[in-house]
Amino acid sequence: MLDKIKEFASWFFVTGDPLIYGADIAIALTTAAIIFVLTYFKKWKWLWREWLTTVDHKRVGIMYIIASLLMLFRGGVDALLMRTQLAFPDMQFLSPEHYNQVFTTHGVIMILFMAMPLMFGLFNIAVPLQIGARDVAFPFLNSLSFWLFFMGAMLFNMSFVIGGSADAGWLSYPPLSEMTGSPGVGQDFYIWGIQISGIGSLMTGINFIVTIVKMRAPGMTWSKIPMFTWSVLSSCITIIIAFPVLTVTLALLFLDRYLGAHFFTMDGGGNAMMYVNLIWMWGHPEVYIVVLPAFGIYSEIVSTFSKKRLFGYGSMVFAMMSISLMSYFTWLHHFFTMGSGANVNTFFAITTMIIAIPTGVKIFNWLFTMYRGRLTFSTPMLWSIAFIPCFVVGGMTGVMLSVAPADFQFHNSYFLIAHFHQVLIGGVAFGYFAGLYYWWPKMFGFKLNETLGKWAFWIWNIGFYVCFMPQYFVGLDGMTRRVSTYSWDTGWWGLNFTSTIGGFLMGIGFLFQVWQIAHSIKFMEKDTTGDPWNGRTLEWSIPSPAPLYNFATTPQVTERDDWWEEKERIAAGKAPKPQPVLEPIHMPKNSAIPFIQSVCWFAVGFGLVFHWLWIAIPGLLGVGITMLAHSFNYDTDYYIPVDEIIRTEEAARRSV
Amino acid sequence: MTIAKIMQRLTAFGMLAGISLLASGCESMVVLDPKGPIGAQQRDLIYFTMLLCLIVLVPVLLLTAWIVWRFRDKKDNKAPYQPKWAHSTKLELVWWGIPIIIILVLAVTTARYTHALDPAKPIQSSAKPVTIQVTSLDWKWLFQYPDQGIATVNYLVIPEDTPIRFELTSDGPMNSFWIPQLGGMIYTMSGMSTTLYLQADEQGEYMGSGANFTGRDFAKMGFTAKAVAQGDFEKWVKEAKTSGKQLTEEGYLKLALPGTSEQMTYASIPDGLFKRIVHEYSMSRGALAGIGQKAKTLSEQHAKEDGETGSAPAELPPKTAPSSGGHSGHNMKEMNH
């Protein structure tokens, strides 16, 4: 019996790597610590009631953000492992298989389990508040989206200690990702981890489109919507068109692997290039999905910290909408070198470079928002300003890459790596950090420490340039991406070593951010005003942290930057807008179903990875039962009585 | 130590890193140091697009720095403050217009160069092109010279000043064939054959590599392309022909199994092998997966490797039995339909 268990364990868990054993111990200790703390402080009920079953968009947003920061840590450690391996020629730090797993998980985690959830977290925090809504359109669905993402991410993450991780690259091109090229379970973890969280992403896209279209406060016409909300709308439109493609692509790959279908194998008439086309039809819009909301964040922050209206509102909206439309006509530039002929390459080269026009226009609009303003350099603004040079350089190398015949020399080289890290870190990560700092007081009721924040900012930025600038050069020197090692005679050592130093500097920058958060929790600078940045949009008109129901009375919108104009009016001695009488507020009830159903989905994925139908089928049944249970549940809402609203508001305002 | 001081030091460090980087960058990066007509045109195109982009980049960076400095919130800042100024049709026309013009110029250039540098387009030359059939395998390159009747593994010898017509395919995961100093890359894909013309104007040894990730020993898929004088090329062909090693059908099937390889030379090749690789063999190792075949856990894969080949990673020495190399070492013959 004992032997059998031992045999099973040595098959089931990944063995033979000291790094993995370290991770095993760390995971066991962390889990034990969490269980101990929750039990000792009797917090299980609190966790269940306040968080696991919540449908409040602000709490869902916070959970998204916590999960994504954990994933940022994981993806960051992956990055540092890679940079360590590449610091010297002929390094023996990671074996090639391990290196392949590390860069695959780094890519998947950073895009799908870090950038996407951090983005959704900010959607959840800011959008309903900006448009004067009480919640998102479908609060239950919102919670389900989060838990699907979370369970998908857990399933994917688990693979590195159980079974083995995917190692065919973050987009898993066949035939490498087919059973012959990747006989390991990692690829199945990849398929199900992404599939489950992808369903969540698609639902979030739908949810926020409906929220923005239908739930805006009275008076908020299309031309008065805050820019972040516009950016969310454009991003969500892209999500609902792009994500179904991903779902289908991965489903086909799963059929190839599980049932021996031949969609993407040369045997039986399939074609691997079909997968490459399909995955990039999702994959390229995906980068615009994550960058568009960052554009919205910059717009909010730049105008707030310039104490000035956003310049060129109409241009901005048009630019974002055209980017989200054009993002569907660029996928082929990821494989110009396929040999598809001059006309095809010309078409996609031009559609790709055209995107530089609206993007460039946005840069000018931000610059001219600052022009004739009064700039203060708080951390959100610092990240937004640092974004501009970084993104302009990244955009320029992007235009260089889009020139098809020149791309023959850049493709799959470190030049490309430097480019997309520059736009994804400089555009997306900087933007989300800025947004996180900006909305932090609204989420938690206290500001983050500015001094430590500035330290983090500078170390991050210096680290960034030290890390990625050398990669352009080493790419031009012929180094290709994903090589696990290189020899001394290539001459790539100096640049790689510099790049590794930069990578570690960014890691230190991240540690400063962690310190900043910990320090700020301990020595809180309480936000008693609800409007710590002298904001312009509706979310700053309510106390921090926002009450459960957001707005005690539905705001009436008359201007574009309504809250700013209201403050101006009051400063000019005019009477504030009349407040309607308080009425009971209609709210959704908590529900355990999203959590339970996602656990069932997790079981489905896990069962299918190991071909254990005895787990997958009950999981699927669980999904069905929870769906039915929710369909027949009519007890989904309640009213907050007026006296409770009065009490909450007084408590919040008394601290003013 | 004050923050300012530390920041100063960090900045100094950053600059130092920047300088060392530029210094090492200047040691002729291969892409910008082409040795053939295709590579040279691509370098010119790269310089042209870079310049075109710099026309926008430099002013924008200067403007950013100036605006950030000029309009900072300081008590005695005399710069104008217009909190309600949010629209100017004239200005917006300028910054919609300039990028449109630049992209228009770039688009026209791109269209022309894309046609001119179409990889399948023959290079104008008085010399008769040499055909080389390239197959990317797990994890090695097979180069066949059909006209000379020889083949090499992991190295190329080409005559200078002669167009080389590469025909490329893959019998394994798709890869990308790249000799940066001669010109840009093209994918090798199973079941199809792509064409790439390159030419070397100078004698020398050029680095070549596989650029598209193909699994475990992807990093070992480097090769050298040696450009020699016409006479030396003919001499080398003769030597190769007398080297004694022959590439047979069975030999190829063994070579195609996963594993790395040293440089090798074959004195003869079977007729029409390349065609069969494209149409018959390519990934016919593929997709045995079915409901009956489960994926393996990593520990299981390791155990299997250890059991079969010992703990050392499997290398494929010339002319010996292939290693299974961890990935499924199916017998090719069984699947060869």
PDB file of N, CA and C in Angstrom, chain A residues 69-123:
ATOM      1  N   LEU A  69      -1.518  40.368  -8.671  1.00  0.00           N
ATOM      2  CA  LEU A  69      -0.210  40.731  -8.129  1.00  0.00           C
ATOM      3  C   LEU A  69       0.576  39.478  -7.730  1.00  0.00           C
ATOM      4  N   LEU A  70      -0.141  38.480  -7.229  1.00  0.00           N
ATOM      5  CA  LEU A  70       0.538  37.207  -6.946  1.00  0.00           C
ATOM      6  C   LEU A  70       1.108  36.615  -8.225  1.00  0.00           C
ATOM      7  N   MET A  71       0.314  36.710  -9.283  1.00  0.00           N
ATOM      8  CA  MET A  71       0.771  36.172 -10.566  1.00  0.00           C
ATOM      9  C   MET A  71       1.932  36.997 -11.115  1.00  0.00           C
ATOM     10  N   LEU A  72       1.928  38.296 -10.846  1.00  0.00           N
ATOM     11  CA  LEU A  72       3.045  39.133 -11.274  1.00  0.00           C
ATOM     12  C   LEU A  72       4.318  38.646 -10.593  1.00  0.00           C
ATOM     13  N   PHE A  73       4.186  38.273  -9.323  1.00  0.00           N
ATOM     14  CA  PHE A  73       5.337  37.741  -8.598  1.00  0.00           C
ATOM     15  C   PHE A  73       5.813  36.448  -9.251  1.00  0.00           C
ATOM     16  N   ARG A  74       4.866  35.556  -9.503  1.00  0.00           N
ATOM     17  CA  ARG A  74       5.232  34.271 -10.111  1.00  0.00           C
ATOM     18  C   ARG A  74       5.878  34.473 -11.486  1.00  0.00           C
ATOM     19  N   GLY A  75       5.227  35.275 -12.324  1.00  0.00           N
ATOM     20  CA  GLY A  75       5.765  35.526 -13.663  1.00  0.00           C
ATOM     21  C   GLY A  75       7.104  36.238 -13.596  1.00  0.00           C
ATOM     22  N   GLY A  76       7.253  37.098 -12.596  1.00  0.00           N
ATOM     23  CA  GLY A  76       8.504  37.823 -12.429  1.00  0.00           C
ATOM     24  C   GLY A  76       9.630  36.896 -12.018  1.00  0.00           C
ATOM     25  N   VAL A  77       9.326  35.963 -11.116  1.00  0.00           N
ATOM     26  CA  VAL A  77      10.350  34.991 -10.716  1.00  0.00           C
ATOM     27  C   VAL A  77      10.765  34.175 -11.939  1.00  0.00           C
ATOM     28  N   ASP A  78       9.786  33.794 -12.753  1.00  0.00           N
ATOM     29  CA  ASP A  78      10.106  33.086 -13.999  1.00  0.00           C
ATOM     30  C   ASP A  78      11.079  33.908 -14.842  1.00  0.00           C
ATOM     31  N   ALA A  79      10.773  35.198 -14.949  1.00  0.00           N
ATOM     32  CA  ALA A  79      11.619  36.070 -15.773  1.00  0.00           C
ATOM     33  C   ALA A  79      13.042  36.094 -15.228  1.00  0.00           C
ATOM     34  N   LEU A  80      13.161  36.191 -13.897  1.00  0.00           N
ATOM     35  CA  LEU A  80      14.504  36.257 -13.320  1.00  0.00           C
ATOM     36  C   LEU A  80      15.240  34.928 -13.468  1.00  0.00           C
ATOM     37  N   LEU A  81      14.505  33.837 -13.399  1.00  0.00           N
ATOM     38  CA  LEU A  81      15.147  32.536 -13.649  1.00  0.00           C
ATOM     39  C   LEU A  81      15.737  32.521 -15.058  1.00  0.00           C
ATOM     40  N   MET A  82      14.958  33.018 -16.016  1.00  0.00           N
ATOM     41  CA  MET A  82      15.445  33.036 -17.401  1.00  0.00           C
ATOM     42  C   MET A  82      16.653  33.930 -17.549  1.00  0.00           C
ATOM     43  N   ARG A  83      16.545  35.135 -16.955  1.00  0.00           N
ATOM     44  CA  ARG A  83      17.651  36.078 -17.087  1.00  0.00           C
ATOM     45  C   ARG A  83      18.904  35.517 -16.418  1.00  0.00           C
ATOM     46  N   THR A  84      18.719  34.758 -15.327  1.00  0.00           N
ATOM     47  CA  THR A  84      19.883  34.158 -14.676  1.00  0.00           C
ATOM     48  C   THR A  84      20.520  33.134 -15.600  1.00  0.00           C
ATOM     49  N   GLN A  85      19.678  32.317 -16.213  1.00  0.00           N
ATOM     50  CA  GLN A  85      20.195  31.302 -17.127  1.00  0.00           C
ATOM     51  C   GLN A  85      20.948  31.944 -18.289  1.00  0.00           C
ATOM     52  N   LEU A  86      20.495  33.112 -18.734  1.00  0.00           N
ATOM     53  CA  LEU A  86      21.119  33.738 -19.911  1.00  0.00           C
ATOM     54  C   LEU A  86      22.236  34.709 -19.543  1.00  0.00           C
ATOM     55  N   ALA A  87      22.488  34.892 -18.248  1.00  0.00           N
ATOM     56  CA  ALA A  87      23.481  35.892 -17.843  1.00  0.00           C
ATOM     57  C   ALA A  87      24.873  35.543 -18.371  1.00  0.00           C
ATOM     58  N   PHE A  88      25.190  34.277 -18.392  1.00  0.00           N
ATOM     59  CA  PHE A  88      26.501  33.844 -18.875  1.00  0.00           C
ATOM     60  C   PHE A  88      26.328  32.797 -19.975  1.00  0.00           C
ATOM     61  N   PRO A  89      27.271  32.726 -20.890  1.00  0.00           N
ATOM     62  CA  PRO A  89      27.225  31.658 -21.887  1.00  0.00           C
ATOM     63  C   PRO A  89      27.393  30.293 -21.212  1.00  0.00           C
ATOM     64  N   ASP A  90      26.845  29.296 -21.825  1.00  0.00           N
ATOM     65  CA  ASP A  90      26.977  27.905 -21.355  1.00  0.00           C
ATOM     66  C   ASP A  90      26.564  27.725 -19.899  1.00  0.00           C
ATOM     67  N   MET A  91      25.558  28.467 -19.451  1.00  0.00           N
ATOM     68  CA  MET A  91      25.094  28.324 -18.068  1.00  0.00           C
ATOM     69  C   MET A  91      24.426  26.964 -17.870  1.00  0.00           C
ATOM     70  N   GLN A  92      24.599  26.432 -16.666  1.00  0.00           N
ATOM     71  CA  GLN A  92      23.987  25.134 -16.346  1.00  0.00           C
ATOM     72  C   GLN A  92      22.879  25.310 -15.310  1.00  0.00           C
ATOM     73  N   PHE A  93      22.363  26.522 -15.175  1.00  0.00           N
ATOM     74  CA  PHE A  93      21.414  26.804 -14.100  1.00  0.00           C
ATOM     75  C   PHE A  93      20.078  26.093 -14.325  1.00  0.00           C
ATOM     76  N   LEU A  94      19.544  26.206 -15.530  1.00  0.00           N
ATOM     77  CA  LEU A  94      18.292  25.513 -15.865  1.00  0.00           C
ATOM     78  C   LEU A  94      18.564  24.544 -17.005  1.00  0.00           C
ATOM     79  N   SER A  95      17.959  23.378 -16.921  1.00  0.00           N
ATOM     80  CA  SER A  95      18.080  22.454 -18.052  1.00  0.00           C
ATOM     81  C   SER A  95      17.208  22.996 -19.189  1.00  0.00           C
ATOM     82  N   PRO A  96      17.479  22.584 -20.435  1.00  0.00           N
ATOM     83  CA  PRO A  96      16.659  23.101 -21.542  1.00  0.00           C
ATOM     84  C   PRO A  96      15.162  22.874 -21.330  1.00  0.00           C
ATOM     85  N   GLU A  97      14.786  21.680 -20.841  1.00  0.00           N
ATOM     86  CA  GLU A  97      13.345  21.433 -20.622  1.00  0.00           C
ATOM     87  C   GLU A  97      12.777  22.413 -19.612  1.00  0.00           C
ATOM     88  N   HIS A  98      13.539  22.596 -18.538  1.00  0.00           N
ATOM     89  CA  HIS A  98      13.056  23.496 -17.497  1.00  0.00           C
ATOM     90  C   HIS A  98      12.964  24.922 -18.028  1.00  0.00           C
ATOM     91  N   TYR A  99      13.975  25.322 -18.796  1.00  0.00           N
ATOM     92  CA  TYR A  99      13.956  26.656 -19.381  1.00  0.00           C
ATOM     93  C   TYR A  99      12.724  26.836 -20.277  1.00  0.00           C
ATOM     94  N   ASN A 100      12.437  25.809 -21.073  1.00  0.00           N
ATOM     95  CA  ASN A 100      11.278  25.900 -21.966  1.00  0.00           C
ATOM     96  C   ASN A 100       9.984  26.059 -21.182  1.00  0.00           C
ATOM     97  N   GLN A 101       9.884  25.347 -20.072  1.00  0.00           N
ATOM     98  CA  GLN A 101       8.685  25.477 -19.243  1.00  0.00           C
ATOM     99  C   GLN A 101       8.606  26.868 -18.644  1.00  0.00           C
ATOM    100  N   VAL A 102       9.766  27.385 -18.237  1.00  0.00           N
ATOM    101  CA  VAL A 102       9.764  28.679 -17.565  1.00  0.00           C
ATOM    102  C   VAL A 102       9.332  29.785 -18.530  1.00  0.00           C
ATOM    103  N   PHE A 103       9.863  29.795 -19.767  1.00  0.00           N
ATOM    104  CA  PHE A 103       9.440  30.905 -20.637  1.00  0.00           C
ATOM    105  C   PHE A 103       8.003  30.750 -21.102  1.00  0.00           C
ATOM    106  N   THR A 104       7.553  29.496 -21.219  1.00  0.00           N
ATOM    107  CA  THR A 104       6.153  29.291 -21.587  1.00  0.00           C
ATOM    108  C   THR A 104       5.238  29.817 -20.489  1.00  0.00           C
ATOM    109  N   THR A 105       5.511  29.419 -19.249  1.00  0.00           N
ATOM    110  CA  THR A 105       4.631  29.883 -18.167  1.00  0.00           C
ATOM    111  C   THR A 105       4.787  31.385 -17.960  1.00  0.00           C
ATOM    112  N   HIS A 106       5.983  31.912 -18.149  1.00  0.00           N
ATOM    113  CA  HIS A 106       6.162  33.359 -18.002  1.00  0.00           C
ATOM    114  C   HIS A 106       5.212  34.111 -18.941  1.00  0.00           C
ATOM    115  N   GLY A 107       5.181  33.697 -20.201  1.00  0.00           N
ATOM    116  CA  GLY A 107       4.330  34.369 -21.179  1.00  0.00           C
ATOM    117  C   GLY A 107       2.863  34.228 -20.858  1.00  0.00           C
ATOM    118  N   VAL A 108       2.451  33.001 -20.590  1.00  0.00           N
ATOM    119  CA  VAL A 108       1.033  32.752 -20.330  1.00  0.00           C
ATOM    120  C   VAL A 108       0.583  33.516 -19.087  1.00  0.00           C
ATOM    121  N   ILE A 109       1.395  33.438 -18.043  1.00  0.00           N
ATOM    122  CA  ILE A 109       0.993  34.068 -16.790  1.00  0.00           C
ATOM    123  C   ILE A 109       0.950  35.575 -16.928  1.00  0.00           C
ATOM    124  N   MET A 110       1.960  36.154 -17.535  1.00  0.00           N
ATOM    125  CA  MET A 110       1.993  37.609 -17.612  1.00  0.00           C
ATOM    126  C   MET A 110       0.836  38.165 -18.433  1.00  0.00           C
ATOM    127  N   ILE A 111       0.517  37.526 -19.549  1.00  0.00           N
ATOM    128  CA  ILE A 111      -0.555  38.057 -20.391  1.00  0.00           C
ATOM    129  C   ILE A 111      -1.925  37.682 -19.829  1.00  0.00           C
ATOM    130  N   LEU A 112      -2.118  36.396 -19.564  1.00  0.00           N
ATOM    131  CA  LEU A 112      -3.479  35.945 -19.266  1.00  0.00           C
ATOM    132  C   LEU A 112      -3.821  35.958 -17.792  1.00  0.00           C
ATOM    133  N   PHE A 113      -2.820  35.759 -16.939  1.00  0.00           N
ATOM    134  CA  PHE A 113      -3.140  35.667 -15.515  1.00  0.00           C
ATOM    135  C   PHE A 113      -2.587  36.829 -14.708  1.00  0.00           C
ATOM    136  N   MET A 114      -1.899  37.768 -15.364  1.00  0.00           N
ATOM    137  CA  MET A 114      -1.479  38.983 -14.674  1.00  0.00           C
ATOM    138  C   MET A 114      -2.128  40.206 -15.312  1.00  0.00           C
ATOM    139  N   ALA A 115      -1.822  40.460 -16.582  1.00  0.00           N
ATOM    140  CA  ALA A 115      -2.351  41.666 -17.227  1.00  0.00           C
ATOM    141  C   ALA A 115      -3.881  41.649 -17.292  1.00  0.00           C
ATOM    142  N   MET A 116      -4.443  40.539 -17.746  1.00  0.00           N
ATOM    143  CA  MET A 116      -5.908  40.492 -17.887  1.00  0.00           C
ATOM    144  C   MET A 116      -6.621  40.698 -16.549  1.00  0.00           C
ATOM    145  N   PRO A 117      -6.301  39.937 -15.496  1.00  0.00           N
ATOM    146  CA  PRO A 117      -7.022  40.150 -14.239  1.00  0.00           C
ATOM    147  C   PRO A 117      -6.747  41.507 -13.602  1.00  0.00           C
ATOM    148  N   LEU A 118      -5.526  42.034 -13.762  1.00  0.00           N
ATOM    149  CA  LEU A 118      -5.270  43.365 -13.207  1.00  0.00           C
ATOM    150  C   LEU A 118      -6.163  44.377 -13.923  1.00  0.00           C
ATOM    151  N   MET A 119      -6.289  44.173 -15.228  1.00  0.00           N
ATOM    152  CA  MET A 119      -7.177  45.029 -16.015  1.00  0.00           C
ATOM    153  C   MET A 119      -8.627  44.878 -15.546  1.00  0.00           C
ATOM    154  N   PHE A 120      -9.070  43.624 -15.387  1.00  0.00           N
ATOM    155  CA  PHE A 120     -10.454  43.407 -14.940  1.00  0.00           C
ATOM    156  C   PHE A 120     -10.661  43.982 -13.542  1.00  0.00           C
ATOM    157  N   GLY A 121      -9.627  43.879 -12.701  1.00  0.00           N
ATOM    158  CA  GLY A 121      -9.720  44.454 -11.366  1.00  0.00           C
ATOM    159  C   GLY A 121     -10.000  45.942 -11.456  1.00  0.00           C
ATOM    160  N   LEU A 122      -9.248  46.637 -12.321  1.00  0.00           N
ATOM    161  CA  LEU A 122      -9.447  48.083 -12.444  1.00  0.00           C
ATOM    162  C   LEU A 122     -10.795  48.402 -13.086  1.00  0.00           C
ATOM    163  N   PHE A 123     -11.217  47.565 -14.055  1.00  0.00           N
ATOM    164  CA  PHE A 123     -12.572  47.738 -14.625  1.00  0.00           C
ATOM    165  C   PHE A 123     -13.574  47.756 -13.480  1.00  0.00           C
TER     166      PHE A 123
END
